[in-house]
Short mmCIF file of C-alpha atoms in Angstrom, two decimals:
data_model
loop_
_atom_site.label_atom_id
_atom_site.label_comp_id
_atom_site.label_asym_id
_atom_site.label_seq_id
_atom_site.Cartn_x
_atom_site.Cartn_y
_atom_site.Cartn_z
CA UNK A 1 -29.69 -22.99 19.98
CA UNK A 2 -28.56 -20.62 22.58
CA UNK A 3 -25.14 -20.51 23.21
CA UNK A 4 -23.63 -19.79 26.85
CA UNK A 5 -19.86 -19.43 27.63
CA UNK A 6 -18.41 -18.89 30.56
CA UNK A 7 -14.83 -17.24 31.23
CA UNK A 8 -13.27 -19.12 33.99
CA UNK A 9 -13.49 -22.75 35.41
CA UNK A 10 -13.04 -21.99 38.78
CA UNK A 11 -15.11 -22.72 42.27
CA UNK A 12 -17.89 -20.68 40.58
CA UNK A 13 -18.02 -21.18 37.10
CA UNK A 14 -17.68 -24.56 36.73
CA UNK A 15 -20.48 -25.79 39.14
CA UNK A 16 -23.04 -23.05 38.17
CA UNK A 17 -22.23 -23.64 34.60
CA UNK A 18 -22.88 -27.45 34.87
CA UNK A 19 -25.84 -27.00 36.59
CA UNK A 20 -26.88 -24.88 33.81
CA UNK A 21 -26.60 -27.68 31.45
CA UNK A 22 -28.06 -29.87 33.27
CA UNK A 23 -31.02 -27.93 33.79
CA UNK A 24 -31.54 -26.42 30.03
CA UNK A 25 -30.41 -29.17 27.34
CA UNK A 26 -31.26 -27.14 24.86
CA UNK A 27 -28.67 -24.43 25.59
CA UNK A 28 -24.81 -25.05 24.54
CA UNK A 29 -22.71 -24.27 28.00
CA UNK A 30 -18.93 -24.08 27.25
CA UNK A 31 -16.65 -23.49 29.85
CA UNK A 32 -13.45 -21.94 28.94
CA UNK A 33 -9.84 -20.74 30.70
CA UNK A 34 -6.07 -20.74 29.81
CA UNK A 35 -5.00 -23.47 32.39
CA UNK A 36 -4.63 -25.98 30.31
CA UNK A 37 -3.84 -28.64 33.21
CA UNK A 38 -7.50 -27.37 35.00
CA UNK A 39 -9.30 -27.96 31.84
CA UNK A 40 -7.99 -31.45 31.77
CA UNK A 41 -8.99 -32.06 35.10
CA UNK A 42 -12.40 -30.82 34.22
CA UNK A 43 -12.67 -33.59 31.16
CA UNK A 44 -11.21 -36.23 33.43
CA UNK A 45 -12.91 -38.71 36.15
CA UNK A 46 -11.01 -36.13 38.61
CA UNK A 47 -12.64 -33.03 38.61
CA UNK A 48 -10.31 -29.95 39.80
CA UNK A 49 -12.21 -29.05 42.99
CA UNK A 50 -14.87 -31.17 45.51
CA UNK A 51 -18.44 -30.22 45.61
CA UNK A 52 -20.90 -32.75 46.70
CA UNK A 53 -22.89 -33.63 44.02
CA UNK A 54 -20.89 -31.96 41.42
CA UNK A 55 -19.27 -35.32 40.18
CA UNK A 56 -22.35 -36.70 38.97
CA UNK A 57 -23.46 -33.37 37.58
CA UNK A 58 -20.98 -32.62 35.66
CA UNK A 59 -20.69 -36.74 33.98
CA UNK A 60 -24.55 -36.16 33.33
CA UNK A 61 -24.13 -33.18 30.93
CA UNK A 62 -20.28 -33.40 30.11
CA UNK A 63 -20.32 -33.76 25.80
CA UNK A 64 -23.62 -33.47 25.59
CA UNK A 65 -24.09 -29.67 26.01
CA UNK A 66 -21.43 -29.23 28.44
CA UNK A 67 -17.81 -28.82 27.13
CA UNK A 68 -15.10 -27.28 28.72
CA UNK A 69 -11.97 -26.17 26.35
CA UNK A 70 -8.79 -23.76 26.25
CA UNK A 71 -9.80 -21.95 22.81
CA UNK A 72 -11.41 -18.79 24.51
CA UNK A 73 -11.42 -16.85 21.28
CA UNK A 74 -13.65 -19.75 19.02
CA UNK A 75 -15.99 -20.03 21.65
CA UNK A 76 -16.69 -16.10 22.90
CA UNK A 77 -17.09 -15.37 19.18
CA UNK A 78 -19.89 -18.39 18.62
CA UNK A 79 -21.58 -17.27 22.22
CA UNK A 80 -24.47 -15.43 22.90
CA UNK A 81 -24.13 -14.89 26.45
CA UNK A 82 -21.23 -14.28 28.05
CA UNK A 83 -20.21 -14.94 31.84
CA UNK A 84 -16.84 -13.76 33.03
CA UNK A 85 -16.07 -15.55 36.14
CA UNK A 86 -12.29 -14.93 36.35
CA UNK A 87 -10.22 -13.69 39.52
CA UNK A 88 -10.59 -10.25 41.15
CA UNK A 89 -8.06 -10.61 43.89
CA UNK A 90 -7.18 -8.38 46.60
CA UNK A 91 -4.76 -5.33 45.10
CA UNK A 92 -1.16 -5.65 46.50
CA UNK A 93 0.13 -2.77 45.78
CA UNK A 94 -0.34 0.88 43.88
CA UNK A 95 -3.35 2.62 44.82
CA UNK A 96 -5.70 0.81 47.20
CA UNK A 97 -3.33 -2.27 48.30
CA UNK A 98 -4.95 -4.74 50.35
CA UNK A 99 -8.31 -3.16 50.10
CA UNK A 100 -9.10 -2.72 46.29
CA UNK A 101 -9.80 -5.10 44.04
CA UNK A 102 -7.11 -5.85 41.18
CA UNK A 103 -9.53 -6.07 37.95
CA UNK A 104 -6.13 -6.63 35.71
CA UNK A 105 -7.73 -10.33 34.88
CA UNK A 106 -11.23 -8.88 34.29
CA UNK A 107 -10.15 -6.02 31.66
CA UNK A 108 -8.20 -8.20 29.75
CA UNK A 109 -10.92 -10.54 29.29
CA UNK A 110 -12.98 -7.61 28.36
CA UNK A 111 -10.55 -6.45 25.56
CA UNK A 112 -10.38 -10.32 24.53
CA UNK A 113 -14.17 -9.87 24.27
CA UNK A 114 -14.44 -7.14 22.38
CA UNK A 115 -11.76 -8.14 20.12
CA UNK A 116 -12.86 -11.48 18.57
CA UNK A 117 -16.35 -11.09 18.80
CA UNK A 118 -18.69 -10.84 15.46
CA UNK A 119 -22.03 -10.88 16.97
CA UNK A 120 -24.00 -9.03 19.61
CA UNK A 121 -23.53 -10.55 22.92
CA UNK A 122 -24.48 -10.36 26.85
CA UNK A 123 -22.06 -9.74 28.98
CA UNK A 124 -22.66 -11.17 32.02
CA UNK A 125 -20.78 -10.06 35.58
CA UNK A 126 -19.98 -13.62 37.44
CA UNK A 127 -17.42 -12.53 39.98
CA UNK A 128 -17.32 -10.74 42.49
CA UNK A 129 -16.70 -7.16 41.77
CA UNK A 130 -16.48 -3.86 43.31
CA UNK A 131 -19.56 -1.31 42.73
CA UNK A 132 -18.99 0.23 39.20
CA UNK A 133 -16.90 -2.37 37.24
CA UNK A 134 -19.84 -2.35 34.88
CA UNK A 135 -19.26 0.99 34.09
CA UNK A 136 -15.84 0.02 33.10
CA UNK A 137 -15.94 -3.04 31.25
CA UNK A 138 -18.94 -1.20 29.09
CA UNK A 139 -16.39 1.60 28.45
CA UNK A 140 -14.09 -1.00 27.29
CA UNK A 141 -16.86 -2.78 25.23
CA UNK A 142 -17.92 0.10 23.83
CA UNK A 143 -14.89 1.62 22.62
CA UNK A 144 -13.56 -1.40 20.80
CA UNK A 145 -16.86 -2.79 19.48
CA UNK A 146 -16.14 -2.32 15.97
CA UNK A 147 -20.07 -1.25 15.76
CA UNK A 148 -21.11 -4.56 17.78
CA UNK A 149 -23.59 -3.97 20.73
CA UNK A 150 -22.84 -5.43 23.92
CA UNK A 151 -24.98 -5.46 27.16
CA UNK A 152 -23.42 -5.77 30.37
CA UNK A 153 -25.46 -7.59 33.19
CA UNK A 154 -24.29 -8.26 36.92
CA UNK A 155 -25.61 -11.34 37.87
CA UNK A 156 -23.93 -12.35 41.32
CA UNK A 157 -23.19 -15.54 42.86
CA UNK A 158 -24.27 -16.66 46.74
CA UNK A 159 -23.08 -19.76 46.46
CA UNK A 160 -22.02 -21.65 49.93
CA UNK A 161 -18.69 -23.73 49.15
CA UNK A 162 -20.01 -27.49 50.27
CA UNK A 163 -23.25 -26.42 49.17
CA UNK A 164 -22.96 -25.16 46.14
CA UNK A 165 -24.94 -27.49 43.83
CA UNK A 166 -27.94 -27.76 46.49
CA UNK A 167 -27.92 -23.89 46.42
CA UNK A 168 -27.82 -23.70 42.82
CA UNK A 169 -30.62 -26.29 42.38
CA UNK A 170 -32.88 -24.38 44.73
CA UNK A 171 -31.12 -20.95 45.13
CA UNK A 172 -32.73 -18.10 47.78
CA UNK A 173 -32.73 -15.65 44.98
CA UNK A 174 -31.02 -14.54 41.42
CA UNK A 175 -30.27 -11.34 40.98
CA UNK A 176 -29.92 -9.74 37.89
CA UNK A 177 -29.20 -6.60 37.37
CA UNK A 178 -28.85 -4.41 33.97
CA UNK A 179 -29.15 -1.20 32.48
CA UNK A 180 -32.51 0.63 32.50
CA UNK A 181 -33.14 1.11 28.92
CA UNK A 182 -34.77 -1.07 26.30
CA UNK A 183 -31.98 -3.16 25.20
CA UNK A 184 -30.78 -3.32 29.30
CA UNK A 185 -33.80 -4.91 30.27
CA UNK A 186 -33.86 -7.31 27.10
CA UNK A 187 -30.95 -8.52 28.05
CA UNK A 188 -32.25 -8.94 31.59
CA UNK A 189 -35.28 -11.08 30.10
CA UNK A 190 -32.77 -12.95 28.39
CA UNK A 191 -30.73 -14.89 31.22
CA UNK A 192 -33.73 -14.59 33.07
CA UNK A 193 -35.29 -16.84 30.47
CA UNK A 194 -32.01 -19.23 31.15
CA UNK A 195 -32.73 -19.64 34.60
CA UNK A 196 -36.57 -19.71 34.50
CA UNK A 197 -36.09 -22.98 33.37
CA UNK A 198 -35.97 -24.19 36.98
CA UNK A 199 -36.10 -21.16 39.30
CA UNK A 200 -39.58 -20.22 40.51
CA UNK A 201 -39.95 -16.53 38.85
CA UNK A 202 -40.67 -15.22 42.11
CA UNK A 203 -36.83 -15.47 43.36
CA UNK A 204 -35.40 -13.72 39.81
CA UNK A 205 -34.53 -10.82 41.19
CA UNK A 206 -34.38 -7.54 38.20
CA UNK A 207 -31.94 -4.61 39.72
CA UNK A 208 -30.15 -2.19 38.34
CA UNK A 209 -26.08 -2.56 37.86
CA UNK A 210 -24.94 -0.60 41.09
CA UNK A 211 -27.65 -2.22 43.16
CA UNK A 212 -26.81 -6.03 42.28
CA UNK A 213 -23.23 -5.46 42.16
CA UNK A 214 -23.65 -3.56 45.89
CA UNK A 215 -25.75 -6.74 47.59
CA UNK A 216 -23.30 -9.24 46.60
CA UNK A 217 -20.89 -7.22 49.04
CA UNK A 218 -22.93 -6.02 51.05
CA UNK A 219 -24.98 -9.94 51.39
CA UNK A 220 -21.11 -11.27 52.33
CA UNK A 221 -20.17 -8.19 54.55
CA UNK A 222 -23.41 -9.18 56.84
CA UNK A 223 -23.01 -12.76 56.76
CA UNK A 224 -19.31 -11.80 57.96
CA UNK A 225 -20.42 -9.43 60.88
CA UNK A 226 -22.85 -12.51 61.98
CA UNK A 227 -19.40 -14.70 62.88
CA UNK A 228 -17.51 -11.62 63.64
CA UNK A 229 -20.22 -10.91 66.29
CA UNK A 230 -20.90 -14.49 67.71
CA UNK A 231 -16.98 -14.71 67.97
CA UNK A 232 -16.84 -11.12 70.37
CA UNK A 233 -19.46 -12.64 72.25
CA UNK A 234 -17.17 -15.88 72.55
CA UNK A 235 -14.44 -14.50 74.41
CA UNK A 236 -16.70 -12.80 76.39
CA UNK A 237 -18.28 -16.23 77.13
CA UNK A 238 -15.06 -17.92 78.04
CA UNK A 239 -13.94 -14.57 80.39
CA UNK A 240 -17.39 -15.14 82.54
CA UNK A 241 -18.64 -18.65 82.52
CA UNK A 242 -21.35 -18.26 79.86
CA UNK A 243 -21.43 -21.14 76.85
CA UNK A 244 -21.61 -19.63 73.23
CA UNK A 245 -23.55 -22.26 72.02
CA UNK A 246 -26.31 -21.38 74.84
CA UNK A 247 -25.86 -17.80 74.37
CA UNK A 248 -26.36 -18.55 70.26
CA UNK A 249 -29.76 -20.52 70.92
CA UNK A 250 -31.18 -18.18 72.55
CA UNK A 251 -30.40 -15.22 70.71
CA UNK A 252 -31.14 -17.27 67.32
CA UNK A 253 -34.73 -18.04 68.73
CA UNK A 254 -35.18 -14.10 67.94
CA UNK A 255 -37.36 -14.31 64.75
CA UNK A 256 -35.95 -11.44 63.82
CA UNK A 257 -32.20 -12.71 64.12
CA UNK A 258 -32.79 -16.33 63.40
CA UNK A 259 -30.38 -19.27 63.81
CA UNK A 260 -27.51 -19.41 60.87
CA UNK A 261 -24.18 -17.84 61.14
CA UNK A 262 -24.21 -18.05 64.72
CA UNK A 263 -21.75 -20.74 65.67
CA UNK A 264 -18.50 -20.01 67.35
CA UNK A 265 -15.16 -20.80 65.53
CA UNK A 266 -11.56 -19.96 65.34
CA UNK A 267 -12.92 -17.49 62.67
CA UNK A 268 -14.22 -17.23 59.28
CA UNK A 269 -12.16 -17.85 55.65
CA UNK A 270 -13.41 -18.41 52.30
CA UNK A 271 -12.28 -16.49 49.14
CA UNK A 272 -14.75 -14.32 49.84
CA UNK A 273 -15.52 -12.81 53.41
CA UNK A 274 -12.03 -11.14 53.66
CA UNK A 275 -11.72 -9.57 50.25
CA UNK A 276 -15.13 -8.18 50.04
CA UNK A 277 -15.16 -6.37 53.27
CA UNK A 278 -12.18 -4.86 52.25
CA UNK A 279 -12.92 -3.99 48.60
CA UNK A 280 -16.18 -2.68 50.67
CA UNK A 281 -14.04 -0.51 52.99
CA UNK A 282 -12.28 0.82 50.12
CA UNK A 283 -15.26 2.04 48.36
CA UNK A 284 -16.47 3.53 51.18
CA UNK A 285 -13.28 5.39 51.54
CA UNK A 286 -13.16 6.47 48.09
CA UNK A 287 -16.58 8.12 48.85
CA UNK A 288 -15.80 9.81 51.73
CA UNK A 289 -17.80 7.90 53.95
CA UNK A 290 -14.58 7.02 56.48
CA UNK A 291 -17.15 5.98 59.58
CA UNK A 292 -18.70 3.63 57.38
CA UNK A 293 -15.16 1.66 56.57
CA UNK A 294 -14.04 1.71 59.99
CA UNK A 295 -17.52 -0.17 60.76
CA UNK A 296 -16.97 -2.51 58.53
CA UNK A 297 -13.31 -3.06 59.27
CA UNK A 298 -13.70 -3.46 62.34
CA UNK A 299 -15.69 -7.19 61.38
CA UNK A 300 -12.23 -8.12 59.95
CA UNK A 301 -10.20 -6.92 63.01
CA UNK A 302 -12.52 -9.27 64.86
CA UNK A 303 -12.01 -12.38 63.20
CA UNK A 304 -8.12 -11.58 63.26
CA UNK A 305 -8.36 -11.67 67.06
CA UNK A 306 -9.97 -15.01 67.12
CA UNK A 307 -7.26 -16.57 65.05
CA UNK A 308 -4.73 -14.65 67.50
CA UNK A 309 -6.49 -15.57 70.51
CA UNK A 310 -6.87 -19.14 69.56
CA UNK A 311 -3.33 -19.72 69.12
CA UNK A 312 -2.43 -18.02 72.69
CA UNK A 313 -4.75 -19.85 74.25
CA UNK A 314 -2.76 -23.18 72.16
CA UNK A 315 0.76 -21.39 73.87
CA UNK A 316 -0.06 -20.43 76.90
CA UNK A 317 -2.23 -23.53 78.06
CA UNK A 318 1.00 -25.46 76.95
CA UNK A 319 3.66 -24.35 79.62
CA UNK A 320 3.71 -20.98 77.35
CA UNK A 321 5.85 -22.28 74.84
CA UNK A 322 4.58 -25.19 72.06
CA UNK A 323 8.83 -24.87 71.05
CA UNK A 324 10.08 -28.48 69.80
CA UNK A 325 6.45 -29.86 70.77
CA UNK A 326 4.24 -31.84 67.98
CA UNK A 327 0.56 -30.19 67.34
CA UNK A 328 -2.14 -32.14 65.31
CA UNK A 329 -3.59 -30.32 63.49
CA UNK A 330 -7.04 -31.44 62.15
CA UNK A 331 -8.48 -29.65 59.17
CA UNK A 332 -6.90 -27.49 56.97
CA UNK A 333 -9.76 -26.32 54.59
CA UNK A 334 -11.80 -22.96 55.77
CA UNK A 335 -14.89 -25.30 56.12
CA UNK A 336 -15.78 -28.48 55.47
CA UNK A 337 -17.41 -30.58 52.50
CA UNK A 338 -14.81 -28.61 50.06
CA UNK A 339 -11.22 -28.59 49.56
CA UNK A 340 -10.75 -24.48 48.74
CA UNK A 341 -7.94 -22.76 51.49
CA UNK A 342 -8.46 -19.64 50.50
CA UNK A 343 -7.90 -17.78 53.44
CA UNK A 344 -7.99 -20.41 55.71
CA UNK A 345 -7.78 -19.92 59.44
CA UNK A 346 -6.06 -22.47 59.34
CA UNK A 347 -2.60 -21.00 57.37
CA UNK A 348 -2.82 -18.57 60.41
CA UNK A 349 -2.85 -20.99 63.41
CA UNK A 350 -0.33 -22.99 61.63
CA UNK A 351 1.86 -20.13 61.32
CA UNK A 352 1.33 -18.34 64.38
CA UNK A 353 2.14 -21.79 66.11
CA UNK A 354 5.43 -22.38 63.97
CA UNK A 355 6.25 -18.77 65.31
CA UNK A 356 6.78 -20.34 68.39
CA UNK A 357 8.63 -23.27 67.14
CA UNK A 358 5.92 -25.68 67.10
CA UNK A 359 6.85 -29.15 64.84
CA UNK A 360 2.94 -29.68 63.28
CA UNK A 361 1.61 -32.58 61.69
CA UNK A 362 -1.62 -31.76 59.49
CA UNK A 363 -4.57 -33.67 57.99
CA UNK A 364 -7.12 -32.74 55.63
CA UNK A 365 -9.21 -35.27 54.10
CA UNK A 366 -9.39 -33.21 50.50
CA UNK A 367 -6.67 -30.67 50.44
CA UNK A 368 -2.83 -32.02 48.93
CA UNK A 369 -0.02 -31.78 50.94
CA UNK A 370 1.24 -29.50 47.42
CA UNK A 371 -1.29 -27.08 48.60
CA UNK A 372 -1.06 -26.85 52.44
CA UNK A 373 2.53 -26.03 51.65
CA UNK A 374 2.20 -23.37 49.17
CA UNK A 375 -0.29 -21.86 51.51
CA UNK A 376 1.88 -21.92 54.34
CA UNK A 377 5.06 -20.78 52.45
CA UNK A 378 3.34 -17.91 51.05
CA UNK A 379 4.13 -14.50 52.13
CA UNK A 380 0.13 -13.71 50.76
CA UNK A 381 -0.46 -9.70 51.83
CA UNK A 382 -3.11 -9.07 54.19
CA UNK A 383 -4.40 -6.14 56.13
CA UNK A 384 -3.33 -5.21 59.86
CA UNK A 385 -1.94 -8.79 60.61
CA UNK A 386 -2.07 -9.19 64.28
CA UNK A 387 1.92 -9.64 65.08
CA UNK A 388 1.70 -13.26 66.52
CA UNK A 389 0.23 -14.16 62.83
CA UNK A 390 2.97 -12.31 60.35
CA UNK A 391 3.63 -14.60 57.83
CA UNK A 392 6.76 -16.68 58.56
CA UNK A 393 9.67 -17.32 55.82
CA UNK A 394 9.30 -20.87 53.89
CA UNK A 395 11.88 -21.98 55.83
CA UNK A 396 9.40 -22.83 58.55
CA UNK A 397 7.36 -24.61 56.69
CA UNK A 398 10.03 -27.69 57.01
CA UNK A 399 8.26 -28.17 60.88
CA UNK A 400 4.78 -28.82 59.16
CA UNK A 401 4.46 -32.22 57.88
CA UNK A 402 1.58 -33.31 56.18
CA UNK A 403 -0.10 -36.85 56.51
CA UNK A 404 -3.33 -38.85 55.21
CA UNK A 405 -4.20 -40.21 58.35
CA UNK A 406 -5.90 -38.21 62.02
CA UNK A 407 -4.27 -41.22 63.86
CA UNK A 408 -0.90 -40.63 62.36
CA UNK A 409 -1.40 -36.73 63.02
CA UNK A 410 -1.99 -37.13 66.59
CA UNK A 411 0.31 -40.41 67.14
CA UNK A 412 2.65 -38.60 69.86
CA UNK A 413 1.35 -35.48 69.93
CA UNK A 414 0.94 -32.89 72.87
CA UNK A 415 -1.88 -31.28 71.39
CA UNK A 416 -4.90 -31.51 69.11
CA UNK A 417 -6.34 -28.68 67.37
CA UNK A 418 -9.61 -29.04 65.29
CA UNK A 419 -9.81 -26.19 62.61
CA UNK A 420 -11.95 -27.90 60.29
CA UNK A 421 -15.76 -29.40 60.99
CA UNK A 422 -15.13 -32.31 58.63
CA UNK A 423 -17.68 -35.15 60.02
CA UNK A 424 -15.03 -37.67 60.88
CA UNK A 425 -13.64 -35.76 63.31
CA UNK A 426 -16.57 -36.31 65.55
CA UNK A 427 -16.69 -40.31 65.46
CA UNK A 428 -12.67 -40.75 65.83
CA UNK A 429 -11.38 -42.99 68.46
CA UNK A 430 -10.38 -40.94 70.77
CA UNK A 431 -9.28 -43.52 73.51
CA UNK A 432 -7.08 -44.27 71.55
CA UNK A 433 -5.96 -41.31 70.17
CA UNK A 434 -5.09 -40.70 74.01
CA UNK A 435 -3.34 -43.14 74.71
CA UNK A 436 -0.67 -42.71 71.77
CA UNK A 437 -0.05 -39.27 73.10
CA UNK A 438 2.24 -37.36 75.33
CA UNK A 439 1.29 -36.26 78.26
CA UNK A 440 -0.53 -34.02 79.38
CA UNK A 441 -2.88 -34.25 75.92
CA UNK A 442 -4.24 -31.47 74.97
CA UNK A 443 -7.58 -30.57 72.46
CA UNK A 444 -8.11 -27.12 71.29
CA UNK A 445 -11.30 -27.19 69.24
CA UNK A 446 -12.11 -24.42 66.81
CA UNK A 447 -14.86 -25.54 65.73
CA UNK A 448 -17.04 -26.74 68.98
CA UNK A 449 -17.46 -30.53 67.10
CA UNK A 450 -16.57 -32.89 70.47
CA UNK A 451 -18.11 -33.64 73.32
CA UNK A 452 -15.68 -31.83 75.98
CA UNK A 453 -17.10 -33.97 78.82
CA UNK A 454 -16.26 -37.44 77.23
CA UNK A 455 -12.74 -36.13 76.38
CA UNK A 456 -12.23 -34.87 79.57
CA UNK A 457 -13.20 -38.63 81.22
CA UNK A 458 -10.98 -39.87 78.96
CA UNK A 459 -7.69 -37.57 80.60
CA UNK A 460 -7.67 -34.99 77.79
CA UNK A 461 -7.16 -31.35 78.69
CA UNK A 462 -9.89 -29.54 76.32
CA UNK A 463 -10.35 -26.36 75.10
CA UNK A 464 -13.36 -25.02 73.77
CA UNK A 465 -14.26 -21.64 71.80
CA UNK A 466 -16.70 -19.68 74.05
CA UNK A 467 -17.43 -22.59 76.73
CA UNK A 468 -16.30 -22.63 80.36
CA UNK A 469 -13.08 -23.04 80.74
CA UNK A 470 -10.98 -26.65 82.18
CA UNK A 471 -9.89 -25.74 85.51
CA UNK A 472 -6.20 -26.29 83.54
CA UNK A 473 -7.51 -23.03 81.86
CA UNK A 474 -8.11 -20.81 84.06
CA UNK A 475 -5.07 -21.63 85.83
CA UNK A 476 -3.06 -20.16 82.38
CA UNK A 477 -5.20 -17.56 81.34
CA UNK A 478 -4.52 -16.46 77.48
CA UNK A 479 -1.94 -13.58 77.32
CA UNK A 480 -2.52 -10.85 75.49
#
């Protein structure tokens, strides 16, 4: 029986390993990390994070051929394959802070590797990972094999968070990419062999390492300039009269733009976007190609000034000061159908409104108030911070409160802002959410979910990204 373990039970190693199981029962899938308290959750009825459909995945397969445990060593020495899906966050400090990626969490798992293994084994690349880590974890394989031969494979994941078992049930591609040599593409047959089992052959992608460690970054660098671009054109939109949304439609209808990653929001978050551009910028730099990182800086400058503009337009539409006044806040994970806040637009509204003194009241449907304030009390580094959004001392954080309930939330409120699409927000009462308010009542929505017109019949004062303005609006124009 082949044996699969994978390093890390995070957003992407748990779901893609379960699916795994699910979809070879003759393969062993062990998921393994050092959080003990996350590997309980995994073996519990309360898995650690929300996917759709990952519930009944994971209770399909779970002690079957699907086990997830804290002994790494036992089961890296008893594997065959080997996925590393730990963290490679965003350096902050030495060389390359805030652009680089810190692979401190990847090289020790290499050294653990290489250290209690008695077999051959493939090592496969899950995370994300600047161009050339290969290179590097080989040279760390390689020099404490003990006379063991390891192959290292980069096999990145395009998962969607809300998504993420649809796209792993019927993924757009898999790319796989290895060393040219014999025992390189062996290796390559062999996980292609894994995922044959239900992936059409035609979308198993064979690369070499640079190449399919490159088009992860460079698939989630264009995917990032998409938003980044339909959010320019939003302010534009708002500054002459045009509608976004009409302005998307037709551009989408371009065959040779097509539709997705074209709607207007208060900007993009994700673990991902952010931290990849950067880590691409810094390669770039480190290759002397300085036009090329300004490009692609540039995307992230972009979605900076949405968050910034969003929350001036909150400020200055309110009297220019939101001081002493309660915002609802609707939303607080980056998008909806999951419960991740990594890099949330929402931790920068929140704390570019409690720069101005604002009291807010938040609701999430799947993210604990433990974790909206850690995310707001963290001083987290990241690059060129527009001023309005520095990150504020914890102190502040005692004018957020935190409630289960959009009613509650909004329940004498002076203003509304939507930063998450969850479904729920389209169908709430709003009548009624009206008439508990202070007046005037205010909805800033950063995500373009309500119907303006039937909020504005109802007395509300709206604000949507990239549509015309309410004649309120353009009596307060944004400051800069």
């Amino acid at each position: 029986m082949v044996k699969i373990c994978c390093l890390g039970a995070g957003y992407v190693g748990g779901p893609t390993m379960a699916v795994i199981a699910l979809k070879c029962p003759s393969i062993e899938v062990v998921v393994v990390d050092i959080s003990q308290p996350r590997i309980a959750a995994w073996n519990s009825d309360t898995l650690p994070i929300y996917e759709p459909g990952l519930d009944e995945v994971v209770k399909e397969c779970r002690g079957r051929n699907l086990f997830f445990s804290t002994d790494l060593e036992k089961h890296v020495s008893e594997a065959d394959i080997i996925f590393v899906s730990v963290n490679t966050p965003t350096k902050t400090r030495g060389l390359g802070a805030g652009k680089a990626a810190d692979l401190t969490y990847w090289e020790s798992a290499a050294r653990m590797i290489a250290d209690v293994s008695k077999s051959d084994k493939i090592v496969v690349e899950k995370s994300t990972v600047p161009v050339k880590t290969a290179e590097a974890i080989e040279k760390i394989l390689m020099h404490n094999s003990k006379g063991i031969n390891f192959q290292i494979l980069s096999n990145p994941e395009f998962l969607a968070e809300g998504t993420a078992i649809k796209d792993l049930f019927n993924p757009d591609r898999v790319l796989i990419g290895g060393r040219e040599t014999p025992a390189g593409q062996k290796a390559i047959q062999a996980l292609s062999d894994v995922y044959a089992h239900w992936v059409p052959q035609d979308r198993i992608i064979a690369t070499n390492l640079w190449s399919a460690e490159l088009s992860k970054l460079a698939a989630n660098a264009f995917l990032a300039q998409r938003i980044s671009s339909v959010n320019a054109m939003s302010a534009l939109c708002e500054a002459t009269g045009a509608d976004v949304a009409e302005v998307a439609h037709a551009v989408g209808k371009d065959t040779r733009i097509g539709p997705k990653f074209l709607n207007a929001s208060v900007g993009f978050g994700g673990s991902c976007f952010q931290k990849d551009i950067l880590n691409l910028v810094y390669i770039c730099e480190c290759n002397g190609l300085p036009e090329v990182a300004n490009y692609w800086k540039q995307v992230i400058k972009i979605n900076d000034y949405q968050k910034n503009r969003f929350v001036n337009r909150v400020v200055s539409s309110m009297f220019n000061t939101v001081s002493g006044k309660k915002i609802a806040i609707l939303g607080f994970a980056f998008k909806k159908d999951t419960g991740d806040t990594r890099e949330t637009p929402a931790i920068d509204v929140c704390k570019g409104l409690l720069g101005d003194k604002a009291r807010i009241s938040i609701y999430d449907p799947q993210v604990t108030e433990d974790q909206i304030q850690r995310d707001l009390s963290l001083n987290k580094f990241e690059w060129d911070h527009p001023v309005h959004l520095q990150p504020m001392s914890p102190t502040t954080v005692k004018q957020a409160s935190v409630v289960w309930d959009a009613y509650s939330a909004t329940k004498d409120a002076h203003g509304i802002c939507i930063l998450t699409e969850w479904d729920e927000f389209r169908n709430l009462d709003f009548q009624k959410i009206f008439d508990n308010m202070q007046k005037p009542a205010f909805v800033f929505d950063g995500r373009n979910i309500v119907d303006a017109e039937k909020l504005r019949q109802i007395g509300f004062i709206v604000y949507s990204i990239g549509k015309p303005l309410d004649s309120w609006l353009k009596d307060m124009p944004a400051v800069a």
